[in-house]
């Protein structure tokens, strides 16, 4: 049924100031700050033993009682100086997500429908292109069910699609959503859709419509699934496609608010193994794990379109599933790669916690998570000087590397 029946026009506008409570905004979002979070204080992981949450362990992980007892008995405290390269460290594939299989599927689809594989799909319309994208928020939804934070998951939903289509330089025009559940809880659905309204306001696009599907017995009680669809427009002579990228061009990183909406199958696996509660504080921080992990995805639309207007932007990569390693090369012509200076931006504490608690290898972290950089712009050296020179403290930008001859991404 169409969610127009829910009378969405009666929803009050949602405030964009997520750092303080207000109408339509939960009072428990203190983790958002201007700019990246710095890591201070004692960073050693020490979580209290918590009661085993059947809900937490019942998602996609299968543990028997013996395994749970072993995890609890052998729980360790890791030093932040650890390199995270232990052979027993977790991987995204261990958590059930095979990035290589996903990449292979994209290659096969591209053979059937040439042109598919970019961040957004382009459709010619007169002197312009319509640019479309679709996405969901993955198993971050499981943490929404655990924490009860539903007001911002709609922002994530909008962000994942509009952040994809702006990589072509397109301005989002409209957004549609799909909300599916076994039994419709109107109050819960309204909370979720308020976030979608908020995300559309941040993107300066219209929430054109959507679909609410009630499917008895298909989802667990109190749970739901989401997907979203965005369409934007860009003039053909202004499209950003990466074709003129060359060695020596500069990579500029825009900071993320946290994990955004990718890698949560591995996040949940780390949580289960660590025996930490979502209510536990991140070492040296005031935010809890639940708050940090549920921080809504940054919507980069206005910032990126402003940077494009300054000139010199040749390519844009949205850092989602596949992390730095897989996403940045997607915008390069054949024969070019990137060198990333891994110390050129502050890595957020939540990623340091994840790496230690899961003993995750550096390369796995960079291929799964955004590590504190949610969007990467490829710009000419001259444009880099202007863009970085104009940057203000409220929206920090980082020169994180450069384009080089030779394919792939390397770190130094």
mmCIF file of C-alpha atoms in Angstrom:
data_model
loop_
_atom_site.group_PDB
_atom_site.id
_atom_site.type_symbol
_atom_site.label_atom_id
_atom_site.label_comp_id
_atom_site.label_asym_id
_atom_site.label_seq_id
_atom_site.Cartn_x
_atom_site.Cartn_y
_atom_site.Cartn_z
ATOM 1 C CA UNK A 1 0.000 0.000 0.000
ATOM 2 C CA UNK A 2 1.158 3.525 -0.617
ATOM 3 C CA UNK A 3 2.413 5.298 2.450
ATOM 4 C CA UNK A 4 0.402 8.304 1.347
ATOM 5 C CA UNK A 5 -2.270 6.602 3.420
ATOM 6 C CA UNK A 6 -0.195 7.338 6.499
ATOM 7 C CA UNK A 7 -0.801 11.043 5.904
ATOM 8 C CA UNK A 8 2.864 11.976 5.786
ATOM 9 C CA UNK A 9 1.952 15.533 4.980
ATOM 10 C CA UNK A 10 1.124 15.907 8.680
ATOM 11 C CA UNK A 11 4.699 15.149 9.733
ATOM 12 C CA UNK A 12 6.401 18.147 11.246
ATOM 13 C CA UNK A 13 9.740 19.178 9.705
ATOM 14 C CA UNK A 14 12.667 17.534 11.429
ATOM 15 C CA UNK A 15 15.455 19.709 12.765
ATOM 16 C CA UNK A 16 18.815 19.363 11.069
ATOM 17 C CA UNK A 17 20.701 20.160 14.278
ATOM 18 C CA UNK A 18 21.343 16.598 15.419
ATOM 19 C CA UNK A 19 23.472 17.644 18.366
ATOM 20 C CA UNK A 20 20.594 18.932 20.430
ATOM 21 C CA UNK A 21 17.096 17.630 21.172
ATOM 22 C CA UNK A 22 14.021 19.155 19.662
ATOM 23 C CA UNK A 23 10.733 18.299 17.953
ATOM 24 C CA UNK A 24 11.111 15.013 16.139
ATOM 25 C CA UNK A 25 14.687 14.549 17.410
ATOM 26 C CA UNK A 26 15.718 12.071 20.099
ATOM 27 C CA UNK A 27 17.625 13.574 23.036
ATOM 28 C CA UNK A 28 20.292 10.860 23.008
ATOM 29 C CA UNK A 29 22.523 11.885 20.097
ATOM 30 C CA UNK A 30 25.487 13.589 21.847
ATOM 31 C CA UNK A 31 28.188 11.975 19.753
ATOM 32 C CA UNK A 32 27.914 14.310 16.761
ATOM 33 C CA UNK A 33 30.406 17.141 16.666
ATOM 34 C CA UNK A 34 31.723 19.580 14.114
ATOM 35 C CA UNK A 35 34.551 17.851 12.307
ATOM 36 C CA UNK A 36 36.187 14.539 13.108
ATOM 37 C CA UNK A 37 36.357 13.100 16.580
ATOM 38 C CA UNK A 38 39.761 13.081 18.215
ATOM 39 C CA UNK A 39 40.891 10.113 20.233
ATOM 40 C CA UNK A 40 41.989 10.951 23.761
ATOM 41 C CA UNK A 41 42.497 9.218 27.042
ATOM 42 C CA UNK A 42 43.095 5.582 27.832
ATOM 43 C CA UNK A 43 42.201 3.578 24.761
ATOM 44 C CA UNK A 44 42.541 0.089 26.169
ATOM 45 C CA UNK A 45 39.387 -1.891 25.699
ATOM 46 C CA UNK A 46 37.774 -2.932 28.924
ATOM 47 C CA UNK A 47 34.116 -3.795 28.774
ATOM 48 C CA UNK A 48 32.247 -5.155 31.714
ATOM 49 C CA UNK A 49 30.881 -8.624 31.380
ATOM 50 C CA UNK A 50 27.300 -8.181 30.288
ATOM 51 C CA UNK A 51 24.310 -10.471 30.402
ATOM 52 C CA UNK A 52 24.140 -12.418 27.176
ATOM 53 C CA UNK A 53 21.599 -10.804 24.876
ATOM 54 C CA UNK A 54 19.718 -13.453 22.981
ATOM 55 C CA UNK A 55 18.671 -10.737 20.570
ATOM 56 C CA UNK A 56 22.242 -9.675 19.873
ATOM 57 C CA UNK A 57 23.389 -13.234 19.216
ATOM 58 C CA UNK A 58 20.322 -14.266 17.269
ATOM 59 C CA UNK A 59 20.900 -12.173 14.163
ATOM 60 C CA UNK A 60 22.978 -13.889 11.470
ATOM 61 C CA UNK A 61 25.461 -15.418 13.910
ATOM 62 C CA UNK A 62 25.122 -18.974 15.132
ATOM 63 C CA UNK A 63 26.641 -19.685 18.542
ATOM 64 C CA UNK A 64 25.916 -22.662 20.729
ATOM 65 C CA UNK A 65 26.181 -22.476 24.506
ATOM 66 C CA UNK A 66 29.678 -24.006 24.558
ATOM 67 C CA UNK A 67 30.949 -21.437 22.073
ATOM 68 C CA UNK A 68 29.408 -18.585 24.055
ATOM 69 C CA UNK A 69 31.028 -19.825 27.243
ATOM 70 C CA UNK A 70 34.389 -20.038 25.505
ATOM 71 C CA UNK A 71 34.059 -16.473 24.173
ATOM 72 C CA UNK A 72 33.210 -15.146 27.621
ATOM 73 C CA UNK A 73 35.998 -17.059 29.372
ATOM 74 C CA UNK A 74 38.673 -16.065 26.872
ATOM 75 C CA UNK A 75 37.676 -12.410 26.496
ATOM 76 C CA UNK A 76 40.826 -10.308 26.362
ATOM 77 C CA UNK A 77 41.853 -6.705 26.750
ATOM 78 C CA UNK A 78 43.855 -5.467 23.779
ATOM 79 C CA UNK A 79 46.311 -2.581 23.729
ATOM 80 C CA UNK A 80 45.699 0.222 21.243
ATOM 81 C CA UNK A 81 49.307 -0.212 20.119
ATOM 82 C CA UNK A 82 48.415 -3.601 18.643
ATOM 83 C CA UNK A 83 48.786 -3.739 14.876
ATOM 84 C CA UNK A 84 45.670 -5.860 14.565
ATOM 85 C CA UNK A 85 47.480 -8.386 12.371
ATOM 86 C CA UNK A 86 46.915 -11.481 14.488
ATOM 87 C CA UNK A 87 46.070 -14.498 12.365
ATOM 88 C CA UNK A 88 42.879 -15.079 14.356
ATOM 89 C CA UNK A 89 41.541 -11.623 13.477
ATOM 90 C CA UNK A 90 38.065 -11.270 12.036
ATOM 91 C CA UNK A 91 37.311 -10.516 8.398
ATOM 92 C CA UNK A 92 34.213 -9.262 6.610
ATOM 93 C CA UNK A 93 33.967 -12.665 4.936
ATOM 94 C CA UNK A 94 33.958 -14.339 8.375
ATOM 95 C CA UNK A 95 30.906 -12.223 9.156
ATOM 96 C CA UNK A 96 29.119 -13.530 6.075
ATOM 97 C CA UNK A 97 29.847 -10.819 3.477
ATOM 98 C CA UNK A 98 32.044 -11.709 0.485
ATOM 99 C CA UNK A 99 33.141 -8.502 -1.273
ATOM 100 C CA UNK A 100 34.842 -10.487 -4.028
ATOM 101 C CA UNK A 101 31.603 -12.334 -4.802
ATOM 102 C CA UNK A 102 29.771 -9.005 -5.013
ATOM 103 C CA UNK A 103 32.390 -7.620 -7.398
ATOM 104 C CA UNK A 104 32.127 -10.728 -9.556
ATOM 105 C CA UNK A 105 28.355 -10.326 -9.782
ATOM 106 C CA UNK A 106 28.762 -6.705 -10.904
ATOM 107 C CA UNK A 107 31.137 -7.863 -13.665
ATOM 108 C CA UNK A 108 28.639 -10.452 -14.848
ATOM 109 C CA UNK A 109 25.781 -7.950 -14.822
ATOM 110 C CA UNK A 110 27.930 -5.496 -16.778
ATOM 111 C CA UNK A 111 28.281 -8.089 -19.549
ATOM 112 C CA UNK A 112 24.500 -8.314 -19.821
ATOM 113 C CA UNK A 113 23.887 -4.563 -19.423
ATOM 114 C CA UNK A 114 26.983 -2.579 -20.506
ATOM 115 C CA UNK A 115 27.556 0.664 -18.638
ATOM 116 C CA UNK A 116 26.516 -0.652 -15.236
ATOM 117 C CA UNK A 117 29.077 -0.524 -12.443
ATOM 118 C CA UNK A 118 29.415 3.144 -11.543
ATOM 119 C CA UNK A 119 28.080 4.770 -8.394
ATOM 120 C CA UNK A 120 25.001 6.005 -10.261
ATOM 121 C CA UNK A 121 23.304 5.145 -13.541
ATOM 122 C CA UNK A 122 23.098 7.848 -16.228
ATOM 123 C CA UNK A 123 20.117 8.210 -18.580
ATOM 124 C CA UNK A 124 20.311 10.814 -21.400
ATOM 125 C CA UNK A 125 17.575 13.446 -21.413
ATOM 126 C CA UNK A 126 18.096 16.290 -23.867
ATOM 127 C CA UNK A 127 21.226 18.208 -22.912
ATOM 128 C CA UNK A 128 21.347 16.533 -19.503
ATOM 129 C CA UNK A 129 21.624 13.177 -17.802
ATOM 130 C CA UNK A 130 19.229 11.839 -15.231
ATOM 131 C CA UNK A 131 21.364 10.059 -12.623
ATOM 132 C CA UNK A 132 19.737 7.361 -10.507
ATOM 133 C CA UNK A 133 20.853 5.322 -7.523
ATOM 134 C CA UNK A 134 19.348 2.798 -5.138
ATOM 135 C CA UNK A 135 20.517 1.345 -1.834
ATOM 136 C CA UNK A 136 19.539 0.213 1.646
ATOM 137 C CA UNK A 137 21.169 0.484 5.059
ATOM 138 C CA UNK A 138 22.132 -3.165 5.496
ATOM 139 C CA UNK A 139 22.379 -4.792 8.892
ATOM 140 C CA UNK A 140 22.717 -1.440 10.606
ATOM 141 C CA UNK A 141 18.991 -2.039 10.983
ATOM 142 C CA UNK A 142 19.791 -4.784 13.491
ATOM 143 C CA UNK A 143 21.450 -2.205 15.736
ATOM 144 C CA UNK A 144 18.463 0.114 15.308
ATOM 145 C CA UNK A 145 16.314 -2.702 16.698
ATOM 146 C CA UNK A 146 18.807 -3.253 19.547
ATOM 147 C CA UNK A 147 19.214 0.416 20.503
ATOM 148 C CA UNK A 148 15.694 1.616 19.758
ATOM 149 C CA UNK A 149 17.167 4.476 17.690
ATOM 150 C CA UNK A 150 14.884 4.672 14.665
ATOM 151 C CA UNK A 151 14.751 8.438 14.092
ATOM 152 C CA UNK A 152 18.016 8.608 12.130
ATOM 153 C CA UNK A 153 17.999 5.382 10.129
ATOM 154 C CA UNK A 154 15.989 7.218 7.445
ATOM 155 C CA UNK A 155 18.819 9.734 7.107
ATOM 156 C CA UNK A 156 21.139 6.800 6.412
ATOM 157 C CA UNK A 157 18.751 5.542 3.765
ATOM 158 C CA UNK A 158 18.642 8.833 1.881
ATOM 159 C CA UNK A 159 22.385 9.366 2.270
ATOM 160 C CA UNK A 160 23.358 6.072 0.689
ATOM 161 C CA UNK A 161 21.567 6.923 -2.562
ATOM 162 C CA UNK A 162 22.117 10.676 -2.871
ATOM 163 C CA UNK A 163 25.809 10.361 -1.980
ATOM 164 C CA UNK A 164 26.134 7.926 -4.881
ATOM 165 C CA UNK A 165 24.484 10.117 -7.489
ATOM 166 C CA UNK A 166 26.455 13.258 -6.586
ATOM 167 C CA UNK A 167 29.640 11.433 -7.619
ATOM 168 C CA UNK A 168 28.563 12.280 -11.185
ATOM 169 C CA UNK A 169 28.032 15.913 -10.248
ATOM 170 C CA UNK A 170 24.250 15.489 -10.240
ATOM 171 C CA UNK A 171 21.899 17.517 -8.066
ATOM 172 C CA UNK A 172 19.317 15.221 -6.415
ATOM 173 C CA UNK A 173 15.768 15.909 -7.582
ATOM 174 C CA UNK A 174 13.614 13.402 -5.735
ATOM 175 C CA UNK A 175 13.673 10.330 -3.513
ATOM 176 C CA UNK A 176 11.360 7.351 -3.013
ATOM 177 C CA UNK A 177 11.445 4.763 -0.260
ATOM 178 C CA UNK A 178 10.272 1.221 0.418
ATOM 179 C CA UNK A 179 9.354 0.225 3.982
ATOM 180 C CA UNK A 180 8.528 -3.451 4.598
ATOM 181 C CA UNK A 181 7.426 -5.137 7.819
ATOM 182 C CA UNK A 182 5.389 -8.098 9.014
ATOM 183 C CA UNK A 183 2.970 -6.007 11.067
ATOM 184 C CA UNK A 184 2.675 -2.279 10.568
ATOM 185 C CA UNK A 185 3.431 -0.287 13.707
ATOM 186 C CA UNK A 186 2.321 3.165 12.587
ATOM 187 C CA UNK A 187 4.207 5.013 15.341
ATOM 188 C CA UNK A 188 7.461 3.185 14.555
ATOM 189 C CA UNK A 189 7.035 3.703 10.810
ATOM 190 C CA UNK A 190 6.429 7.411 11.382
ATOM 191 C CA UNK A 191 9.694 7.676 13.358
ATOM 192 C CA UNK A 192 11.597 6.032 10.502
ATOM 193 C CA UNK A 193 9.966 8.165 7.821
ATOM 194 C CA UNK A 194 10.698 11.342 9.804
ATOM 195 C CA UNK A 195 14.360 10.518 9.262
ATOM 196 C CA UNK A 196 13.733 10.107 5.545
ATOM 197 C CA UNK A 197 12.057 13.528 5.470
ATOM 198 C CA UNK A 198 15.070 14.956 7.330
ATOM 199 C CA UNK A 199 17.501 13.345 4.865
ATOM 200 C CA UNK A 200 15.614 14.786 1.912
ATOM 201 C CA UNK A 201 15.696 18.243 3.488
ATOM 202 C CA UNK A 202 19.460 17.948 3.948
ATOM 203 C CA UNK A 203 19.763 16.865 0.295
ATOM 204 C CA UNK A 204 17.495 19.645 -0.953
ATOM 205 C CA UNK A 205 15.379 17.088 -2.814
ATOM 206 C CA UNK A 206 11.713 16.105 -2.734
ATOM 207 C CA UNK A 207 10.335 13.015 -1.031
ATOM 208 C CA UNK A 208 8.181 12.068 -3.985
ATOM 209 C CA UNK A 209 6.523 8.984 -2.588
ATOM 210 C CA UNK A 210 7.123 5.426 -1.502
ATOM 211 C CA UNK A 211 5.668 2.067 -0.654
ATOM 212 C CA UNK A 212 4.750 0.510 2.675
ATOM 213 C CA UNK A 213 4.546 -3.271 2.445
ATOM 214 C CA UNK A 214 2.913 -5.254 5.254
ATOM 215 C CA UNK A 215 3.903 -8.924 4.859
ATOM 216 C CA UNK A 216 2.733 -11.088 7.789
ATOM 217 C CA UNK A 217 5.223 -13.708 8.911
ATOM 218 C CA UNK A 218 8.032 -12.461 6.683
ATOM 219 C CA UNK A 219 9.967 -10.407 9.261
ATOM 220 C CA UNK A 220 10.475 -10.842 12.998
ATOM 221 C CA UNK A 221 8.112 -8.887 15.255
ATOM 222 C CA UNK A 222 9.210 -5.265 15.620
ATOM 223 C CA UNK A 223 11.616 -5.469 12.683
ATOM 224 C CA UNK A 224 11.460 -3.952 9.213
ATOM 225 C CA UNK A 225 13.516 -3.489 6.062
ATOM 226 C CA UNK A 226 14.243 -0.375 4.035
ATOM 227 C CA UNK A 227 15.393 0.538 0.568
ATOM 228 C CA UNK A 228 15.586 3.865 -1.203
ATOM 229 C CA UNK A 229 15.792 5.295 -4.705
ATOM 230 C CA UNK A 230 17.117 8.717 -5.738
ATOM 231 C CA UNK A 231 17.162 10.548 -9.059
ATOM 232 C CA UNK A 232 19.219 13.629 -9.876
ATOM 233 C CA UNK A 233 20.211 15.668 -12.921
ATOM 234 C CA UNK A 234 23.435 17.042 -14.401
ATOM 235 C CA UNK A 235 24.203 18.804 -17.675
ATOM 236 C CA UNK A 236 26.048 16.566 -20.143
ATOM 237 C CA UNK A 237 28.930 19.012 -20.396
ATOM 238 C CA UNK A 238 29.240 19.099 -16.576
ATOM 239 C CA UNK A 239 29.149 15.394 -15.797
ATOM 240 C CA UNK A 240 32.026 14.137 -13.641
ATOM 241 C CA UNK A 241 33.241 10.809 -14.994
ATOM 242 C CA UNK A 242 36.939 10.616 -14.125
ATOM 243 C CA UNK A 243 38.047 10.358 -17.766
ATOM 244 C CA UNK A 244 40.486 13.284 -17.487
ATOM 245 C CA UNK A 245 42.119 12.124 -14.228
ATOM 246 C CA UNK A 246 45.910 11.882 -14.559
ATOM 247 C CA UNK A 247 48.919 11.002 -12.438
ATOM 248 C CA UNK A 248 49.737 13.827 -10.019
ATOM 249 C CA UNK A 249 46.126 14.740 -9.303
ATOM 250 C CA UNK A 250 45.278 15.151 -5.621
ATOM 251 C CA UNK A 251 42.888 13.152 -3.438
ATOM 252 C CA UNK A 252 40.850 15.232 -0.978
ATOM 253 C CA UNK A 253 38.934 13.448 1.763
ATOM 254 C CA UNK A 254 35.717 14.617 3.407
ATOM 255 C CA UNK A 255 35.282 13.361 6.980
ATOM 256 C CA UNK A 256 32.651 10.825 7.952
ATOM 257 C CA UNK A 257 30.563 10.785 11.120
ATOM 258 C CA UNK A 258 31.499 7.186 11.858
ATOM 259 C CA UNK A 259 30.805 3.803 10.301
ATOM 260 C CA UNK A 260 27.985 5.243 8.161
ATOM 261 C CA UNK A 261 25.979 2.314 6.711
ATOM 262 C CA UNK A 262 28.525 -0.263 5.612
ATOM 263 C CA UNK A 263 30.343 -3.097 7.320
ATOM 264 C CA UNK A 264 27.738 -3.750 9.999
ATOM 265 C CA UNK A 265 27.808 -7.513 9.591
ATOM 266 C CA UNK A 266 31.431 -7.344 10.722
ATOM 267 C CA UNK A 267 30.568 -4.734 13.378
ATOM 268 C CA UNK A 268 27.968 -7.069 14.860
ATOM 269 C CA UNK A 269 30.392 -9.980 14.780
ATOM 270 C CA UNK A 270 32.975 -7.897 16.660
ATOM 271 C CA UNK A 271 30.353 -6.890 19.225
ATOM 272 C CA UNK A 272 29.415 -10.503 19.806
ATOM 273 C CA UNK A 273 33.031 -11.590 20.192
ATOM 274 C CA UNK A 274 34.042 -8.682 22.427
ATOM 275 C CA UNK A 275 31.243 -9.251 24.959
ATOM 276 C CA UNK A 276 30.850 -5.465 25.080
ATOM 277 C CA UNK A 277 27.429 -3.915 25.452
ATOM 278 C CA UNK A 278 26.070 -1.210 23.186
ATOM 279 C CA UNK A 279 25.722 0.805 26.401
ATOM 280 C CA UNK A 280 29.477 0.622 27.117
ATOM 281 C CA UNK A 281 31.516 3.777 26.520
ATOM 282 C CA UNK A 282 34.176 3.896 23.828
ATOM 283 C CA UNK A 283 37.523 4.154 25.665
ATOM 284 C CA UNK A 284 38.435 7.810 26.171
ATOM 285 C CA UNK A 285 35.120 9.048 24.773
ATOM 286 C CA UNK A 286 31.778 10.151 26.208
ATOM 287 C CA UNK A 287 29.755 8.342 23.539
ATOM 288 C CA UNK A 288 28.551 4.793 23.995
ATOM 289 C CA UNK A 289 29.188 2.149 21.367
ATOM 290 C CA UNK A 290 25.522 2.236 20.417
ATOM 291 C CA UNK A 291 25.547 5.999 19.914
ATOM 292 C CA UNK A 292 28.780 5.969 17.906
ATOM 293 C CA UNK A 293 27.677 3.092 15.693
ATOM 294 C CA UNK A 294 24.241 4.607 15.064
ATOM 295 C CA UNK A 295 25.583 8.065 14.103
ATOM 296 C CA UNK A 296 23.752 8.866 10.849
ATOM 297 C CA UNK A 297 25.595 8.848 7.545
ATOM 298 C CA UNK A 298 26.789 12.279 6.457
ATOM 299 C CA UNK A 299 24.859 13.660 3.489
ATOM 300 C CA UNK A 300 27.503 15.347 1.325
ATOM 301 C CA UNK A 301 25.222 16.836 -1.332
ATOM 302 C CA UNK A 302 25.483 20.549 -0.562
ATOM 303 C CA UNK A 303 29.173 20.404 0.356
ATOM 304 C CA UNK A 304 30.184 18.452 -2.747
ATOM 305 C CA UNK A 305 28.124 20.564 -5.145
ATOM 306 C CA UNK A 306 29.739 23.662 -3.636
ATOM 307 C CA UNK A 307 33.222 22.181 -4.120
ATOM 308 C CA UNK A 308 32.401 21.234 -7.709
ATOM 309 C CA UNK A 309 31.401 24.839 -8.386
ATOM 310 C CA UNK A 310 34.965 25.929 -7.549
ATOM 311 C CA UNK A 311 36.246 23.970 -10.559
ATOM 312 C CA UNK A 312 38.914 21.337 -11.034
ATOM 313 C CA UNK A 313 37.014 18.335 -9.644
ATOM 314 C CA UNK A 314 37.687 15.383 -11.972
ATOM 315 C CA UNK A 315 36.321 12.401 -10.074
ATOM 316 C CA UNK A 316 34.405 11.568 -6.900
ATOM 317 C CA UNK A 317 34.304 8.294 -4.964
ATOM 318 C CA UNK A 318 31.732 7.500 -2.285
ATOM 319 C CA UNK A 319 33.486 5.328 0.312
ATOM 320 C CA UNK A 320 30.994 2.561 1.030
ATOM 321 C CA UNK A 321 31.283 -1.239 1.010
ATOM 322 C CA UNK A 322 34.782 -2.078 -0.207
ATOM 323 C CA UNK A 323 36.274 0.853 1.689
ATOM 324 C CA UNK A 324 39.199 2.801 0.248
ATOM 325 C CA UNK A 325 40.672 -0.196 -1.533
ATOM 326 C CA UNK A 326 37.746 -0.935 -3.840
ATOM 327 C CA UNK A 327 35.920 2.408 -4.160
ATOM 328 C CA UNK A 328 38.629 4.918 -5.062
ATOM 329 C CA UNK A 329 39.857 3.008 -8.172
ATOM 330 C CA UNK A 330 36.287 2.937 -9.543
ATOM 331 C CA UNK A 331 36.689 6.527 -10.751
ATOM 332 C CA UNK A 332 40.138 6.112 -12.359
ATOM 333 C CA UNK A 333 40.930 5.522 -16.025
ATOM 334 C CA UNK A 334 42.750 2.263 -16.756
ATOM 335 C CA UNK A 335 46.397 2.272 -15.707
ATOM 336 C CA UNK A 336 46.041 4.675 -12.775
ATOM 337 C CA UNK A 337 45.968 4.044 -9.043
ATOM 338 C CA UNK A 338 46.347 5.906 -5.773
ATOM 339 C CA UNK A 339 48.821 6.302 -2.951
ATOM 340 C CA UNK A 340 47.120 7.123 0.353
ATOM 341 C CA UNK A 341 48.889 8.808 3.259
ATOM 342 C CA UNK A 342 47.230 6.881 6.067
ATOM 343 C CA UNK A 343 48.273 9.440 8.710
ATOM 344 C CA UNK A 344 46.787 12.454 6.931
ATOM 345 C CA UNK A 345 43.436 12.469 8.780
ATOM 346 C CA UNK A 346 42.261 11.489 12.278
ATOM 347 C CA UNK A 347 40.919 7.937 12.425
ATOM 348 C CA UNK A 348 37.774 7.969 14.552
ATOM 349 C CA UNK A 349 37.853 6.129 17.905
ATOM 350 C CA UNK A 350 35.054 3.769 16.862
ATOM 351 C CA UNK A 351 37.287 2.306 14.135
ATOM 352 C CA UNK A 352 40.172 1.863 16.555
ATOM 353 C CA UNK A 353 37.850 0.052 18.917
ATOM 354 C CA UNK A 354 36.571 -2.201 16.136
ATOM 355 C CA UNK A 355 40.080 -3.079 14.992
ATOM 356 C CA UNK A 356 41.272 -3.967 18.457
ATOM 357 C CA UNK A 357 38.198 -5.795 19.636
ATOM 358 C CA UNK A 358 38.052 -7.847 16.432
ATOM 359 C CA UNK A 359 41.834 -8.036 15.923
ATOM 360 C CA UNK A 360 41.148 -6.969 12.350
ATOM 361 C CA UNK A 361 44.036 -6.609 9.927
ATOM 362 C CA UNK A 362 44.816 -3.124 8.577
ATOM 363 C CA UNK A 363 44.059 -4.144 4.990
ATOM 364 C CA UNK A 364 40.714 -5.629 6.034
ATOM 365 C CA UNK A 365 39.780 -2.425 7.863
ATOM 366 C CA UNK A 366 40.532 -0.332 4.775
ATOM 367 C CA UNK A 367 38.529 -2.633 2.530
ATOM 368 C CA UNK A 368 35.497 -2.747 4.823
ATOM 369 C CA UNK A 369 35.155 0.629 6.563
ATOM 370 C CA UNK A 370 35.510 4.295 5.603
ATOM 371 C CA UNK A 371 38.041 4.845 8.437
ATOM 372 C CA UNK A 372 36.834 8.421 8.959
ATOM 373 C CA UNK A 373 36.671 9.546 5.303
ATOM 374 C CA UNK A 374 33.269 9.181 3.659
ATOM 375 C CA UNK A 375 33.855 10.867 0.295
ATOM 376 C CA UNK A 376 36.992 11.333 -1.824
ATOM 377 C CA UNK A 377 37.404 14.005 -4.495
ATOM 378 C CA UNK A 378 40.036 13.722 -7.226
ATOM 379 C CA UNK A 379 41.126 17.228 -8.193
ATOM 380 C CA UNK A 380 43.885 18.965 -10.123
ATOM 381 C CA UNK A 381 46.829 20.233 -8.035
ATOM 382 C CA UNK A 382 45.805 23.869 -8.622
ATOM 383 C CA UNK A 383 42.227 23.163 -7.598
ATOM 384 C CA UNK A 384 43.474 21.354 -4.500
ATOM 385 C CA UNK A 385 45.306 24.470 -3.330
ATOM 386 C CA UNK A 386 42.179 26.587 -3.748
ATOM 387 C CA UNK A 387 39.791 24.064 -2.190
ATOM 388 C CA UNK A 388 42.006 23.359 0.813
ATOM 389 C CA UNK A 389 42.788 27.053 1.216
ATOM 390 C CA UNK A 390 39.098 27.918 1.329
ATOM 391 C CA UNK A 391 38.227 25.148 3.805
ATOM 392 C CA UNK A 392 36.852 26.295 7.148
ATOM 393 C CA UNK A 393 37.019 24.641 10.544
ATOM 394 C CA UNK A 394 33.361 23.606 10.526
ATOM 395 C CA UNK A 395 33.855 21.357 7.484
ATOM 396 C CA UNK A 396 37.472 20.174 7.523
ATOM 397 C CA UNK A 397 39.021 18.723 4.373
ATOM 398 C CA UNK A 398 42.097 16.533 4.189
ATOM 399 C CA UNK A 399 44.692 16.006 1.481
ATOM 400 C CA UNK A 400 44.904 12.236 1.797
ATOM 401 C CA UNK A 401 46.961 11.186 -1.217
ATOM 402 C CA UNK A 402 47.515 11.427 -4.939
ATOM 403 C CA UNK A 403 46.961 9.647 -8.218
ATOM 404 C CA UNK A 404 49.884 7.574 -9.525
ATOM 405 C CA UNK A 405 50.710 5.425 -12.509
ATOM 406 C CA UNK A 406 49.839 1.785 -11.866
ATOM 407 C CA UNK A 407 46.552 0.313 -10.722
ATOM 408 C CA UNK A 408 45.261 -0.308 -7.200
ATOM 409 C CA UNK A 409 45.573 1.549 -3.904
ATOM 410 C CA UNK A 410 48.700 1.531 -1.756
ATOM 411 C CA UNK A 411 49.260 3.074 1.676
ATOM 412 C CA UNK A 412 52.226 4.869 3.184
#
